[in-house]
PDB file of C-alpha atoms in Angstrom:
ATOM      1  CA  MET A   5       6.906  -8.119 -19.301  1.00 45.00           C
ATOM      2  CA  ALA A   6       9.735  -9.128 -17.012  1.00 45.00           C
ATOM      3  CA  ASP A   7      10.423 -12.854 -16.971  1.00 52.00           C
ATOM      4  CA  SER A   8       9.659 -13.178 -13.275  1.00 65.00           C
ATOM      5  CA  LYS A   9       6.599 -12.040 -11.390  1.00 94.00           C
ATOM      6  CA  ILE A  10       8.048 -10.607  -8.202  1.00 98.00           C
ATOM      7  CA  ALA A  11       5.950  -8.390  -5.946  1.00 98.00           C
ATOM      8  CA  LEU A  12       6.963  -6.316  -2.945  1.00 98.00           C
ATOM      9  CA  ILE A  13       4.310  -5.343  -0.398  1.00 98.00           C
ATOM     10  CA  THR A  14       5.108  -3.021   2.491  1.00 98.00           C
ATOM     11  CA  GLY A  15       3.209  -3.639   5.707  1.00 97.00           C
ATOM     12  CA  ALA A  16       2.111  -7.098   4.611  1.00 97.00           C
ATOM     13  CA  ASN A  17       1.591  -8.884   7.912  1.00 95.00           C
ATOM     14  CA  ARG A  18      -1.999  -7.921   8.760  1.00 93.00           C
ATOM     15  CA  GLY A  19      -5.219  -6.360   7.562  1.00 94.00           C
ATOM     16  CA  ILE A  20      -5.236  -5.115   3.982  1.00 96.00           C
ATOM     17  CA  GLY A  21      -1.568  -5.940   3.442  1.00 97.00           C
ATOM     18  CA  LYS A  22      -2.107  -9.559   4.468  1.00 97.00           C
ATOM     19  CA  GLU A  23      -5.000  -9.996   2.029  1.00 97.00           C
ATOM     20  CA  ILE A  24      -2.919  -8.469  -0.779  1.00 98.00           C
ATOM     21  CA  LEU A  25      -0.167 -10.934   0.126  1.00 98.00           C
ATOM     22  CA  ILE A  26      -2.611 -13.842  -0.173  1.00 98.00           C
ATOM     23  CA  SER A  27      -4.089 -12.549  -3.428  1.00 97.00           C
ATOM     24  CA  LEU A  28      -0.794 -12.007  -5.243  1.00 98.00           C
ATOM     25  CA  SER A  29       0.611 -15.286  -3.970  1.00 97.00           C
ATOM     26  CA  ASN A  30      -2.448 -17.113  -5.290  1.00 96.00           C
ATOM     27  CA  ASP A  31      -1.948 -15.326  -8.616  1.00 96.00           C
ATOM     28  CA  GLY A  32       1.481 -16.896  -8.935  1.00 96.00           C
ATOM     29  CA  PHE A  33       3.685 -14.023  -7.817  1.00 97.00           C
ATOM     30  CA  THR A  34       6.795 -14.496  -5.750  1.00 98.00           C
ATOM     31  CA  VAL A  35       5.897 -12.154  -2.914  1.00 98.00           C
ATOM     32  CA  ILE A  36       8.153 -10.321  -0.480  1.00 98.00           C
ATOM     33  CA  GLY A  37       6.210  -8.847   2.422  1.00 98.00           C
ATOM     34  CA  THR A  38       7.703  -6.399   4.894  1.00 98.00           C
ATOM     35  CA  SER A  39       7.003  -5.740   8.542  1.00 97.00           C
ATOM     36  CA  ARG A  40       8.801  -3.890  11.311  1.00 96.00           C
ATOM     37  CA  SER A  41       8.675  -6.837  13.739  1.00 96.00           C
ATOM     38  CA  GLN A  42       9.832 -10.449  13.816  1.00 97.00           C
ATOM     39  CA  GLN A  43       6.293 -11.507  14.710  1.00 97.00           C
ATOM     40  CA  GLY A  44       5.062  -9.740  11.583  1.00 97.00           C
ATOM     41  CA  ILE A  45       7.641 -11.562   9.475  1.00 97.00           C
ATOM     42  CA  ASP A  46       6.589 -14.885  10.988  1.00 97.00           C
ATOM     43  CA  ASP A  47       2.991 -14.050  10.054  1.00 97.00           C
ATOM     44  CA  VAL A  48       4.002 -13.274   6.456  1.00 98.00           C
ATOM     45  CA  ASN A  49       5.948 -16.515   6.164  1.00 98.00           C
ATOM     46  CA  ASN A  50       3.046 -18.515   7.599  1.00 97.00           C
ATOM     47  CA  VAL A  51       0.687 -16.996   5.027  1.00 96.00           C
ATOM     48  CA  LEU A  52       3.045 -17.846   2.175  1.00 97.00           C
ATOM     49  CA  LYS A  53       3.352 -21.380   3.524  1.00 97.00           C
ATOM     50  CA  SER A  54      -0.441 -21.743   3.643  1.00 96.00           C
ATOM     51  CA  THR A  55      -0.752 -20.623  -0.001  1.00 95.00           C
ATOM     52  CA  ASN A  56       2.165 -22.803  -1.113  1.00 95.00           C
ATOM     53  CA  GLY A  57       3.597 -19.569  -2.427  1.00 94.00           C
ATOM     54  CA  SER A  58       7.168 -18.476  -2.995  1.00 96.00           C
ATOM     55  CA  GLY A  59       8.807 -15.487  -1.361  1.00 97.00           C
ATOM     56  CA  CYS A  60       9.406 -14.455   2.228  1.00 98.00           C
ATOM     57  CA  GLY A  61       8.941 -11.853   4.895  1.00 98.00           C
ATOM     58  CA  VAL A  62      11.628  -9.232   5.488  1.00 98.00           C
ATOM     59  CA  ILE A  63      12.054  -6.932   8.472  1.00 98.00           C
ATOM     60  CA  PHE A  64      11.962  -3.410   7.095  1.00 97.00           C
ATOM     61  CA  ASP A  65      11.122   0.004   8.526  1.00 97.00           C
ATOM     62  CA  VAL A  66       9.825   2.206   5.706  1.00 97.00           C
ATOM     63  CA  THR A  67      11.142   5.310   7.494  1.00 96.00           C
ATOM     64  CA  ASP A  68      14.736   4.020   7.475  1.00 96.00           C
ATOM     65  CA  LYS A  69      16.126   5.660   4.349  1.00 93.00           C
ATOM     66  CA  ASN A  70      19.365   3.677   4.581  1.00 95.00           C
ATOM     67  CA  ALA A  71      17.517   0.341   4.481  1.00 97.00           C
ATOM     68  CA  VAL A  72      15.807   0.779   1.090  1.00 98.00           C
ATOM     69  CA  SER A  73      18.762  -0.075  -1.144  1.00 97.00           C
ATOM     70  CA  THR A  74      19.681  -2.966   1.164  1.00 97.00           C
ATOM     71  CA  LEU A  75      16.159  -4.355   0.767  1.00 98.00           C
ATOM     72  CA  ASN A  76      16.403  -4.121  -3.015  1.00 98.00           C
ATOM     73  CA  GLU A  77      19.775  -5.858  -3.049  1.00 97.00           C
ATOM     74  CA  LYS A  78      18.433  -8.670  -0.870  1.00 97.00           C
ATOM     75  CA  ILE A  79      15.377  -9.259  -3.059  1.00 98.00           C
ATOM     76  CA  THR A  80      17.382  -9.045  -6.289  1.00 97.00           C
ATOM     77  CA  SER A  81      20.045 -11.490  -5.120  1.00 97.00           C
ATOM     78  CA  GLU A  82      17.539 -14.070  -3.861  1.00 96.00           C
ATOM     79  CA  TYR A  83      14.649 -13.737  -6.323  1.00 96.00           C
ATOM     80  CA  GLY A  84      15.284 -11.159  -9.051  1.00 96.00           C
ATOM     81  CA  LYS A  85      14.007  -7.695  -9.871  1.00 97.00           C
ATOM     82  CA  VAL A  86      10.724  -6.472  -8.396  1.00 98.00           C
ATOM     83  CA  SER A  87       8.078  -5.996 -11.094  1.00 98.00           C
ATOM     84  CA  VAL A  88       5.155  -5.022  -8.824  1.00 98.00           C
ATOM     85  CA  LEU A  89       5.474  -2.594  -5.917  1.00 98.00           C
ATOM     86  CA  VAL A  90       2.566  -2.200  -3.506  1.00 98.00           C
ATOM     87  CA  ASN A  91       3.039   0.783  -1.179  1.00 98.00           C
ATOM     88  CA  ASN A  92       0.716  -0.232   1.636  1.00 97.00           C
ATOM     89  CA  ALA A  93       2.437   0.547   4.954  1.00 96.00           C
ATOM     90  CA  GLY A  94       0.980   3.466   6.867  1.00 95.00           C
ATOM     91  CA  ILE A  95       0.097   4.808  10.290  1.00 95.00           C
ATOM     92  CA  THR A  96      -2.416   7.171  11.866  1.00 94.00           C
ATOM     93  CA  MET A  97      -1.893   9.624  14.722  1.00 96.00           C
ATOM     94  CA  ASP A  98      -5.219  11.394  14.884  1.00 95.00           C
ATOM     95  CA  ASN A  99      -5.747  14.730  16.579  1.00 97.00           C
ATOM     96  CA  LEU A 100      -7.385  18.067  15.920  1.00 98.00           C
ATOM     97  CA  LEU A 101      -4.964  20.407  14.169  1.00 98.00           C
ATOM     98  CA  ILE A 102      -4.842  22.899  17.049  1.00 98.00           C
ATOM     99  CA  ARG A 103      -3.801  20.057  19.374  1.00 98.00           C
ATOM    100  CA  MET A 104      -1.546  18.184  16.960  1.00 98.00           C
ATOM    101  CA  SER A 105       2.104  17.903  17.964  1.00 98.00           C
ATOM    102  CA  ASP A 106       5.045  18.191  15.597  1.00 98.00           C
ATOM    103  CA  LYS A 107       5.742  14.510  16.275  1.00 98.00           C
ATOM    104  CA  GLU A 108       2.204  13.496  15.242  1.00 98.00           C
ATOM    105  CA  TRP A 109       2.550  15.488  12.042  1.00 98.00           C
ATOM    106  CA  ASP A 110       6.127  14.503  11.159  1.00 98.00           C
ATOM    107  CA  GLU A 111       5.812  10.767  11.833  1.00 98.00           C
ATOM    108  CA  VAL A 112       2.668  10.379   9.736  1.00 98.00           C
ATOM    109  CA  ILE A 113       4.159  12.393   6.858  1.00 98.00           C
ATOM    110  CA  ASP A 114       7.424  10.441   7.002  1.00 98.00           C
ATOM    111  CA  THR A 115       5.768   7.019   7.192  1.00 97.00           C
ATOM    112  CA  ASN A 116       2.899   7.550   4.764  1.00 97.00           C
ATOM    113  CA  LEU A 117       4.420   9.867   2.174  1.00 98.00           C
ATOM    114  CA  THR A 118       8.176  10.427   2.337  1.00 98.00           C
ATOM    115  CA  SER A 119       8.800   6.684   2.569  1.00 98.00           C
ATOM    116  CA  ILE A 120       6.837   6.157  -0.656  1.00 98.00           C
ATOM    117  CA  TYR A 121       9.098   8.668  -2.397  1.00 98.00           C
ATOM    118  CA  ARG A 122      12.194   6.755  -1.245  1.00 98.00           C
ATOM    119  CA  ILE A 123      10.922   3.230  -1.881  1.00 98.00           C
ATOM    120  CA  THR A 124       9.355   3.952  -5.248  1.00 98.00           C
ATOM    121  CA  LYS A 125      12.418   5.857  -6.425  1.00 98.00           C
ATOM    122  CA  GLU A 126      14.584   2.840  -5.607  1.00 98.00           C
ATOM    123  CA  PHE A 127      12.475   0.182  -7.295  1.00 98.00           C
ATOM    124  CA  VAL A 128      11.178   2.131 -10.280  1.00 98.00           C
ATOM    125  CA  LYS A 129      14.764   2.508 -11.504  1.00 97.00           C
ATOM    126  CA  ASP A 130      14.917  -1.241 -12.069  1.00 97.00           C
ATOM    127  CA  MET A 131      11.455  -1.263 -13.637  1.00 98.00           C
ATOM    128  CA  MET A 132      12.631   1.343 -16.137  1.00 98.00           C
ATOM    129  CA  LYS A 133      15.602  -0.829 -17.089  1.00 97.00           C
ATOM    130  CA  GLU A 134      13.316  -3.851 -17.470  1.00 96.00           C
ATOM    131  CA  ARG A 135      10.759  -1.740 -19.358  1.00 97.00           C
ATOM    132  CA  TYR A 136       7.949  -3.165 -17.284  1.00 97.00           C
ATOM    133  CA  GLY A 137       6.434  -2.429 -13.899  1.00 98.00           C
ATOM    134  CA  ARG A 138       3.390  -1.876 -11.754  1.00 98.00           C
ATOM    135  CA  VAL A 139       3.333   0.634  -8.898  1.00 98.00           C
ATOM    136  CA  ILE A 140       0.194   0.374  -6.759  1.00 98.00           C
ATOM    137  CA  ASN A 141      -0.311   2.866  -3.945  1.00 98.00           C
ATOM    138  CA  ILE A 142      -2.840   2.301  -1.171  1.00 98.00           C
ATOM    139  CA  GLY A 143      -4.567   5.588  -0.425  1.00 98.00           C
ATOM    140  CA  SER A 144      -7.731   6.311   1.555  1.00 96.00           C
ATOM    141  CA  VAL A 145     -11.190   7.755   1.165  1.00 96.00           C
ATOM    142  CA  VAL A 146     -10.103  10.601   3.469  1.00 95.00           C
ATOM    143  CA  GLY A 147      -7.576  11.625   0.835  1.00 97.00           C
ATOM    144  CA  VAL A 148     -10.474  12.730  -1.347  1.00 96.00           C
ATOM    145  CA  SER A 149     -13.154  13.559   1.236  1.00 96.00           C
ATOM    146  CA  GLY A 150     -11.141  14.844   4.209  1.00 95.00           C
ATOM    147  CA  ASN A 151     -11.868  13.930   7.817  1.00 93.00           C
ATOM    148  CA  ALA A 152     -11.850  15.932  11.029  1.00 94.00           C
ATOM    149  CA  GLY A 153      -8.959  14.984  13.276  1.00 95.00           C
ATOM    150  CA  GLN A 154      -6.859  13.650  10.418  1.00 96.00           C
ATOM    151  CA  THR A 155      -5.196  16.634   8.775  1.00 98.00           C
ATOM    152  CA  ASN A 156      -1.875  14.787   8.839  1.00 98.00           C
ATOM    153  CA  TYR A 157      -3.193  11.475   7.502  1.00 97.00           C
ATOM    154  CA  SER A 158      -5.516  13.090   4.948  1.00 97.00           C
ATOM    155  CA  SER A 159      -2.659  15.241   3.696  1.00 98.00           C
ATOM    156  CA  THR A 160      -0.512  12.186   2.972  1.00 98.00           C
ATOM    157  CA  LYS A 161      -3.309  10.423   1.110  1.00 98.00           C
ATOM    158  CA  SER A 162      -4.216  13.504  -0.926  1.00 98.00           C
ATOM    159  CA  ALA A 163      -0.566  14.030  -1.813  1.00 98.00           C
ATOM    160  CA  LEU A 164      -0.394  10.407  -2.925  1.00 98.00           C
ATOM    161  CA  LEU A 165      -2.871  11.168  -5.711  1.00 98.00           C
ATOM    162  CA  GLY A 166      -0.636  13.897  -7.121  1.00 98.00           C
ATOM    163  CA  PHE A 167       2.406  11.656  -6.723  1.00 98.00           C
ATOM    164  CA  THR A 168       0.626   8.898  -8.635  1.00 98.00           C
ATOM    165  CA  LYS A 169      -0.431  11.091 -11.562  1.00 98.00           C
ATOM    166  CA  SER A 170       2.940  12.783 -11.909  1.00 98.00           C
ATOM    167  CA  LEU A 171       4.984   9.587 -11.733  1.00 98.00           C
ATOM    168  CA  ALA A 172       2.579   7.868 -14.146  1.00 98.00           C
ATOM    169  CA  LYS A 173       3.433  10.510 -16.747  1.00 98.00           C
ATOM    170  CA  GLU A 174       7.156  10.181 -16.102  1.00 98.00           C
ATOM    171  CA  VAL A 175       7.410   6.416 -16.562  1.00 98.00           C
ATOM    172  CA  ALA A 176       4.610   5.541 -19.002  1.00 98.00           C
ATOM    173  CA  SER A 177       7.013   5.360 -21.946  1.00 98.00           C
ATOM    174  CA  ARG A 178       8.790   2.492 -20.163  1.00 98.00           C
ATOM    175  CA  ASN A 179       5.614   0.409 -19.903  1.00 98.00           C
ATOM    176  CA  ILE A 180       5.206   1.126 -16.189  1.00 98.00           C
ATOM    177  CA  THR A 181       1.792   1.898 -14.764  1.00 98.00           C
ATOM    178  CA  VAL A 182       1.205   3.816 -11.535  1.00 98.00           C
ATOM    179  CA  ASN A 183      -2.174   3.805  -9.802  1.00 98.00           C
ATOM    180  CA  THR A 184      -3.770   4.420  -6.435  1.00 98.00           C
ATOM    181  CA  ILE A 185      -6.536   2.482  -4.693  1.00 98.00           C
ATOM    182  CA  SER A 186      -8.481   4.422  -2.060  1.00 98.00           C
ATOM    183  CA  PRO A 187     -10.364   2.175   0.368  1.00 97.00           C
ATOM    184  CA  GLY A 188     -13.214   3.327   2.561  1.00 96.00           C
ATOM    185  CA  PHE A 189     -14.083   1.540   5.793  1.00 93.00           C
ATOM    186  CA  ILE A 190     -12.633  -1.962   5.565  1.00 94.00           C
ATOM    187  CA  ASP A 191     -13.356  -4.708   8.106  1.00 91.00           C
ATOM    188  CA  THR A 192      -9.928  -5.203   9.708  1.00 85.00           C
ATOM    189  CA  ASP A 193      -8.465  -5.550  13.204  1.00 77.00           C
ATOM    190  CA  MET A 194      -8.480  -1.758  13.415  1.00 70.00           C
ATOM    191  CA  THR A 195     -12.206  -1.376  12.760  1.00 75.00           C
ATOM    192  CA  LYS A 196     -13.007  -4.358  14.989  1.00 76.00           C
ATOM    193  CA  LYS A 197     -11.832  -2.232  17.924  1.00 73.00           C
ATOM    194  CA  LEU A 198     -14.658   0.259  17.321  1.00 76.00           C
ATOM    195  CA  LYS A 199     -17.731   0.185  19.537  1.00 81.00           C
ATOM    196  CA  ASP A 200     -20.897  -1.297  18.017  1.00 85.00           C
ATOM    197  CA  SER A 201     -22.522   2.142  18.109  1.00 87.00           C
ATOM    198  CA  GLN A 202     -19.604   3.597  16.133  1.00 83.00           C
ATOM    199  CA  LYS A 203     -19.787   0.772  13.591  1.00 86.00           C
ATOM    200  CA  ASP A 204     -23.539   1.310  13.174  1.00 90.00           C
ATOM    201  CA  MET A 205     -23.007   5.008  12.441  1.00 89.00           C
ATOM    202  CA  LEU A 206     -20.306   4.214   9.898  1.00 88.00           C
ATOM    203  CA  VAL A 207     -22.391   1.599   8.111  1.00 93.00           C
ATOM    204  CA  LYS A 208     -25.350   3.999   7.863  1.00 94.00           C
ATOM    205  CA  SER A 209     -23.142   6.397   5.886  1.00 94.00           C
ATOM    206  CA  ILE A 210     -22.216   3.713   3.323  1.00 97.00           C
ATOM    207  CA  PRO A 211     -24.723   3.260   0.453  1.00 97.00           C
ATOM    208  CA  LEU A 212     -23.941  -0.462   0.150  1.00 97.00           C
ATOM    209  CA  GLY A 213     -24.811  -0.802   3.830  1.00 96.00           C
ATOM    210  CA  ARG A 214     -21.720  -2.629   5.039  1.00 95.00           C
ATOM    211  CA  MET A 215     -17.998  -2.351   5.560  1.00 94.00           C
ATOM    212  CA  GLY A 216     -15.747  -3.649   2.827  1.00 96.00           C
ATOM    213  CA  LEU A 217     -13.677  -6.801   3.049  1.00 96.00           C
ATOM    214  CA  ALA A 218      -9.912  -6.606   2.805  1.00 96.00           C
ATOM    215  CA  SER A 219     -10.138  -9.321   0.140  1.00 96.00           C
ATOM    216  CA  GLU A 220     -12.320  -7.018  -2.000  1.00 97.00           C
ATOM    217  CA  LEU A 221      -9.556  -4.432  -1.970  1.00 97.00           C
ATOM    218  CA  ALA A 222      -6.926  -7.103  -2.637  1.00 98.00           C
ATOM    219  CA  ASN A 223      -8.874  -8.186  -5.725  1.00 98.00           C
ATOM    220  CA  VAL A 224      -8.402  -4.705  -7.197  1.00 98.00           C
ATOM    221  CA  VAL A 225      -4.681  -4.848  -6.439  1.00 98.00           C
ATOM    222  CA  GLY A 226      -4.525  -8.187  -8.249  1.00 98.00           C
ATOM    223  CA  PHE A 227      -6.271  -6.648 -11.250  1.00 98.00           C
ATOM    224  CA  LEU A 228      -3.912  -3.670 -11.421  1.00 98.00           C
ATOM    225  CA  ALA A 229      -0.912  -5.988 -11.044  1.00 98.00           C
ATOM    226  CA  SER A 230      -2.041  -8.066 -14.009  1.00 96.00           C
ATOM    227  CA  ASP A 231      -1.835  -7.479 -17.745  1.00 94.00           C
ATOM    228  CA  LYS A 232      -5.616  -7.031 -17.742  1.00 97.00           C
ATOM    229  CA  ALA A 233      -4.942  -3.498 -16.457  1.00 98.00           C
ATOM    230  CA  SER A 234      -2.144  -2.713 -18.900  1.00 97.00           C
ATOM    231  CA  TYR A 235      -3.873   0.408 -20.276  1.00 98.00           C
ATOM    232  CA  ILE A 236      -4.759   1.959 -16.910  1.00 98.00           C
ATOM    233  CA  THR A 237      -2.354   4.444 -15.362  1.00 98.00           C
ATOM    234  CA  GLY A 238      -2.484   7.615 -13.289  1.00 98.00           C
ATOM    235  CA  GLU A 239      -5.843   6.584 -11.845  1.00 98.00           C
ATOM    236  CA  ASN A 240      -7.397   6.481  -8.392  1.00 98.00           C
ATOM    237  CA  ILE A 241      -9.865   3.637  -7.873  1.00 98.00           C
ATOM    238  CA  ASN A 242     -12.292   4.168  -5.003  1.00 98.00           C
ATOM    239  CA  VAL A 243     -13.218   0.983  -3.143  1.00 98.00           C
ATOM    240  CA  ASN A 244     -15.597   2.360  -0.573  1.00 97.00           C
ATOM    241  CA  GLY A 245     -19.118   1.014  -1.093  1.00 97.00           C
ATOM    242  CA  GLY A 246     -20.272   4.400  -2.400  1.00 97.00           C
ATOM    243  CA  LEU A 247     -19.195   6.326   0.706  1.00 96.00           C
ATOM    244  CA  TYR A 248     -17.517   8.891  -1.546  1.00 95.00           C
ATOM    245  CA  MET A 249     -18.330   9.164  -5.248  1.00 93.00           C
TER     246      MET A 249
END
């Protein structure tokens, strides 16, 4: 294993990303969390301060292909090589296919899929040199089940599963694992905006009878980032309360 435990989390300022930030910081990682806004960076830094953790927030747009190498150089110069990469940042632009615009399709594909190609390509090179690494991709239940109105989003999350399996085979000989976690309905700011009637319908479809907590997902990230998961690669772990089995 690399001497330093350095983790990079994209989209780390709220929701699932924030809980992953807390979890890895508590596990002793130096954590770099990205956000597109200064407010998001302030939130990341406040979380790290509250956990007495090391690391920082960095402004970074995952769709800016010219910013990826700059991000790596910044992290390497200040902390060292990244040993754990958590590809978490993502967006939704829901619409029925027949009404979906090119912009709605292209922006979701670029943010949720193409950016993962660029970011992972950049950081896995260093992992290969170090002969150690963990790549953890945050997928979605709709990547395996599908969902009306989300052909763009579902496509990115389905593609992520193939990306994970293929890359896992490419880098396994260098002691690098690559896995995906696919959450179901998680209690975050996004789901809090739903009407009570919508929440009730969602909960009825979940065998465990409740939404998941972002911390429950973060616990799985912490497991995959640890040496306890050293023999797991190319897998998709569903964290959805039984919504999809």
